[in-house]
Amino acid sequence: GQQVMQIPQYQHVQEGEDFTTYCNSSTTLSNIQWYKQRPGGHPVFLIQLVKSGEVKKQKRLTFQFGEAKKNSSLHITATQTTDVGTYFCDPGTYKYIFGTGTRLKVLA
Amino acid sequence: DTGVSQDPRHKITKRGQNVTFRCDPISEHNRLYWYRQTLGQGPEFLTYFQNEAQLEKSRLLSDRFSAERPKGSFSTLEIQRTEQGDSAMYLCASSLSSAEDLNTEAFFGQGTRLTVV
């Protein structure tokens, strides 16, 4: 089945620093979705990217889909403690495949 | 609240007992999913329904696990003869398939945390 590799697995940043997580696939994706799961919570949808080279912004979050539609990134500018959680990418299949994600800790 | 709801939120059971969990999806959603999540891992796909039809089961799902969605609305997940290794968070999600068959966002419930002692 379609799988993606997400890096890094963990990231600790000081509050105010930027953060980026990357999602890489060996095959071309039709679309990609990003989810966030807060500690003790459930995954919550953030965004879906469909077009090659697409860039979408949500406040301090910037999502990119590669030109070849094989990779994607999520960048957070000036992290805040509310950004803490695990960020998952899903390779856009019908059954929502989640890897281990990237766990972000923000140190105040 | 019109989100995905799961019941119970927590279940503690003795090894060997059977347990059943319920998921009520968002009412107009035709797709329903069950996942299992253990500490430090992402949700693992277990099974998937489109309306009342169970279209896929993960190889992770042993014969002790069964899921139903009898009327295409709520779903139940039953685990028979529970084992300690079944201890996990069981998450349900629902979505609405699009006309173009492009997957749409999944809405997750808050999960049922199972502890087998």
Short mmCIF file of N, CA, C and O in Angstrom, two decimals, chain B residues 12-64:
data_model
loop_
_atom_site.label_atom_id
_atom_site.label_comp_id
_atom_site.label_asym_id
_atom_site.label_seq_id
_atom_site.Cartn_x
_atom_site.Cartn_y
_atom_site.Cartn_z
N ILE B 12 -12.16 -0.78 31.23
CA ILE B 12 -11.18 -1.66 31.86
C ILE B 12 -11.82 -3.03 31.92
O ILE B 12 -12.96 -3.17 32.38
N THR B 13 -11.12 -4.02 31.43
CA THR B 13 -11.70 -5.36 31.40
C THR B 13 -10.65 -6.38 31.79
O THR B 13 -9.43 -6.14 31.68
N LYS B 14 -11.11 -7.51 32.23
CA LYS B 14 -10.20 -8.60 32.58
C LYS B 14 -9.87 -9.39 31.32
O LYS B 14 -10.72 -9.55 30.42
N ARG B 15 -8.67 -9.87 31.30
CA ARG B 15 -8.25 -10.70 30.18
C ARG B 15 -9.22 -11.85 29.96
O ARG B 15 -9.66 -12.48 30.92
N GLY B 16 -9.56 -12.08 28.71
CA GLY B 16 -10.50 -13.16 28.40
C GLY B 16 -11.93 -12.72 28.22
O GLY B 16 -12.76 -13.46 27.67
N GLN B 17 -12.25 -11.50 28.69
CA GLN B 17 -13.61 -10.99 28.54
C GLN B 17 -13.81 -10.41 27.15
O GLN B 17 -12.85 -10.07 26.45
N ASN B 18 -15.06 -10.31 26.77
CA ASN B 18 -15.41 -9.66 25.50
C ASN B 18 -15.78 -8.20 25.77
O ASN B 18 -16.36 -7.89 26.82
N VAL B 19 -15.45 -7.34 24.82
CA VAL B 19 -15.83 -5.94 24.95
C VAL B 19 -16.41 -5.47 23.62
O VAL B 19 -16.06 -5.98 22.55
N THR B 20 -17.29 -4.50 23.71
CA THR B 20 -17.88 -3.91 22.50
C THR B 20 -17.87 -2.40 22.62
O THR B 20 -18.23 -1.84 23.66
N PHE B 21 -17.43 -1.75 21.55
CA PHE B 21 -17.39 -0.30 21.51
C PHE B 21 -18.35 0.18 20.43
O PHE B 21 -18.55 -0.50 19.41
N ARG B 22 -18.85 1.37 20.64
CA ARG B 22 -19.79 1.94 19.67
C ARG B 22 -19.26 3.25 19.12
O ARG B 22 -18.61 4.03 19.82
N CYS B 23 -19.54 3.48 17.85
CA CYS B 23 -19.18 4.74 17.20
C CYS B 23 -20.39 5.29 16.46
O CYS B 23 -21.03 4.57 15.66
N ASP B 24 -20.69 6.54 16.72
CA ASP B 24 -21.74 7.25 15.96
C ASP B 24 -21.07 8.29 15.09
O ASP B 24 -20.53 9.28 15.60
N PRO B 25 -21.06 8.08 13.79
CA PRO B 25 -20.38 9.02 12.89
C PRO B 25 -21.21 10.28 12.67
O PRO B 25 -22.35 10.37 13.15
N ILE B 26 -20.65 11.21 11.96
CA ILE B 26 -21.42 12.37 11.51
C ILE B 26 -22.51 11.85 10.57
O ILE B 26 -22.23 11.00 9.71
N SER B 27 -23.72 12.31 10.75
CA SER B 27 -24.89 11.63 10.18
C SER B 27 -24.85 11.47 8.66
O SER B 27 -25.25 10.43 8.15
N GLU B 28 -24.35 12.41 7.93
CA GLU B 28 -24.39 12.27 6.47
C GLU B 28 -23.16 11.57 5.89
O GLU B 28 -23.07 11.36 4.69
N HIS B 29 -22.24 11.17 6.77
CA HIS B 29 -21.01 10.54 6.28
C HIS B 29 -21.26 9.09 5.92
O HIS B 29 -21.78 8.31 6.72
N ASN B 30 -20.83 8.69 4.73
CA ASN B 30 -21.04 7.31 4.29
C ASN B 30 -19.86 6.40 4.64
O ASN B 30 -20.00 5.19 4.65
N ARG B 31 -18.71 6.97 4.94
CA ARG B 31 -17.54 6.15 5.25
C ARG B 31 -17.25 6.18 6.74
O ARG B 31 -17.30 7.25 7.37
N LEU B 32 -16.90 5.02 7.27
CA LEU B 32 -16.59 4.92 8.69
C LEU B 32 -15.37 4.03 8.85
O LEU B 32 -15.25 2.99 8.18
N TYR B 33 -14.48 4.43 9.73
CA TYR B 33 -13.19 3.77 9.92
C TYR B 33 -12.96 3.48 11.40
O TYR B 33 -13.35 4.26 12.26
N TRP B 34 -12.24 2.38 11.64
CA TRP B 34 -11.75 2.09 12.98
C TRP B 34 -10.23 2.03 12.93
O TRP B 34 -9.65 1.46 12.00
N TYR B 35 -9.63 2.61 13.98
CA TYR B 35 -8.17 2.61 14.12
C TYR B 35 -7.82 2.20 15.54
O TYR B 35 -8.60 2.36 16.47
N ARG B 36 -6.59 1.72 15.67
CA ARG B 36 -6.05 1.44 16.99
C ARG B 36 -4.78 2.27 17.14
O ARG B 36 -3.97 2.35 16.20
N GLN B 37 -4.62 2.87 18.31
CA GLN B 37 -3.43 3.69 18.54
C GLN B 37 -2.82 3.35 19.89
O GLN B 37 -3.51 3.36 20.91
N THR B 38 -1.54 3.04 19.87
CA THR B 38 -0.81 2.82 21.11
C THR B 38 0.14 3.99 21.32
O THR B 38 0.42 4.78 20.41
N LEU B 39 0.67 4.07 22.54
CA LEU B 39 1.46 5.22 22.94
C LEU B 39 2.66 5.44 22.02
O LEU B 39 3.41 4.51 21.74
N GLY B 40 2.78 6.64 21.51
CA GLY B 40 3.92 6.99 20.69
C GLY B 40 3.81 6.59 19.23
O GLY B 40 4.73 6.83 18.44
N GLN B 41 2.69 5.97 18.89
CA GLN B 41 2.48 5.54 17.50
C GLN B 41 1.33 6.31 16.88
O GLN B 41 0.48 6.87 17.58
N GLY B 42 1.31 6.32 15.55
CA GLY B 42 0.17 6.91 14.87
C GLY B 42 -0.99 5.93 14.84
O GLY B 42 -0.82 4.74 15.12
N PRO B 43 -2.18 6.39 14.51
CA PRO B 43 -3.32 5.48 14.41
C PRO B 43 -3.07 4.42 13.33
O PRO B 43 -2.65 4.75 12.22
N GLU B 44 -3.35 3.16 13.68
CA GLU B 44 -3.22 2.06 12.73
C GLU B 44 -4.59 1.69 12.19
O GLU B 44 -5.52 1.44 12.97
N PHE B 45 -4.71 1.62 10.90
CA PHE B 45 -5.97 1.28 10.25
C PHE B 45 -6.38 -0.14 10.62
O PHE B 45 -5.58 -1.07 10.55
N LEU B 46 -7.66 -0.30 10.99
CA LEU B 46 -8.19 -1.63 11.29
C LEU B 46 -9.19 -2.08 10.24
O LEU B 46 -9.09 -3.17 9.69
N THR B 47 -10.19 -1.23 9.99
CA THR B 47 -11.23 -1.61 9.05
C THR B 47 -11.99 -0.39 8.58
O THR B 47 -11.90 0.68 9.18
N TYR B 48 -12.77 -0.58 7.53
CA TYR B 48 -13.43 0.53 6.84
C TYR B 48 -14.75 0.08 6.25
O TYR B 48 -14.85 -1.02 5.70
N PHE B 49 -15.75 0.91 6.44
CA PHE B 49 -17.08 0.67 5.89
C PHE B 49 -17.44 1.78 4.91
O PHE B 49 -17.15 2.96 5.15
N GLN B 50 -18.09 1.40 3.85
CA GLN B 50 -18.79 2.38 3.01
C GLN B 50 -20.26 2.00 3.13
O GLN B 50 -20.67 0.92 2.71
N ASN B 51 -21.02 2.91 3.71
CA ASN B 51 -22.39 2.61 4.11
C ASN B 51 -22.36 1.38 5.02
O ASN B 51 -21.61 1.36 5.98
N GLU B 52 -23.13 0.33 4.73
CA GLU B 52 -23.15 -0.82 5.63
C GLU B 52 -22.13 -1.89 5.22
O GLU B 52 -21.95 -2.88 5.94
N ALA B 53 -21.47 -1.71 4.10
CA ALA B 53 -20.55 -2.73 3.60
C ALA B 53 -19.15 -2.54 4.18
O ALA B 53 -18.57 -1.45 4.08
N GLN B 54 -18.64 -3.61 4.75
CA GLN B 54 -17.26 -3.59 5.26
C GLN B 54 -16.35 -3.91 4.08
O GLN B 54 -16.31 -5.06 3.61
N LEU B 55 -15.63 -2.93 3.61
CA LEU B 55 -14.87 -3.08 2.38
C LEU B 55 -13.44 -3.54 2.58
O LEU B 55 -12.84 -4.07 1.64
N GLU B 56 -12.90 -3.31 3.74
CA GLU B 56 -11.52 -3.72 3.96
C GLU B 56 -11.26 -3.97 5.43
O GLU B 56 -11.77 -3.24 6.28
N LYS B 57 -10.46 -5.00 5.68
CA LYS B 57 -10.01 -5.30 7.03
C LYS B 57 -8.50 -5.42 7.01
O LYS B 57 -7.95 -6.11 6.15
N SER B 58 -7.84 -4.81 7.96
CA SER B 58 -6.40 -4.92 8.05
C SER B 58 -6.00 -6.32 8.46
O SER B 58 -6.73 -7.00 9.20
N ARG B 59 -4.80 -6.73 8.05
CA ARG B 59 -4.28 -8.01 8.51
C ARG B 59 -3.99 -7.98 10.00
O ARG B 59 -3.84 -9.01 10.64
N LEU B 60 -3.93 -6.75 10.56
CA LEU B 60 -3.73 -6.62 12.00
C LEU B 60 -4.95 -7.13 12.76
O LEU B 60 -4.86 -7.46 13.94
N LEU B 61 -6.08 -7.15 12.10
CA LEU B 61 -7.32 -7.51 12.76
C LEU B 61 -7.45 -9.02 12.84
O LEU B 61 -7.74 -9.69 11.84
N SER B 62 -7.24 -9.55 14.05
CA SER B 62 -7.32 -11.00 14.19
C SER B 62 -8.78 -11.43 14.18
O SER B 62 -9.70 -10.61 14.17
N ASP B 63 -8.98 -12.75 14.22
CA ASP B 63 -10.33 -13.30 14.22
C ASP B 63 -11.12 -12.91 15.46
O ASP B 63 -12.33 -13.06 15.50
N ARG B 64 -10.41 -12.42 16.47
CA ARG B 64 -11.11 -12.04 17.70
C ARG B 64 -11.82 -10.68 17.56
O ARG B 64 -12.62 -10.30 18.40
#
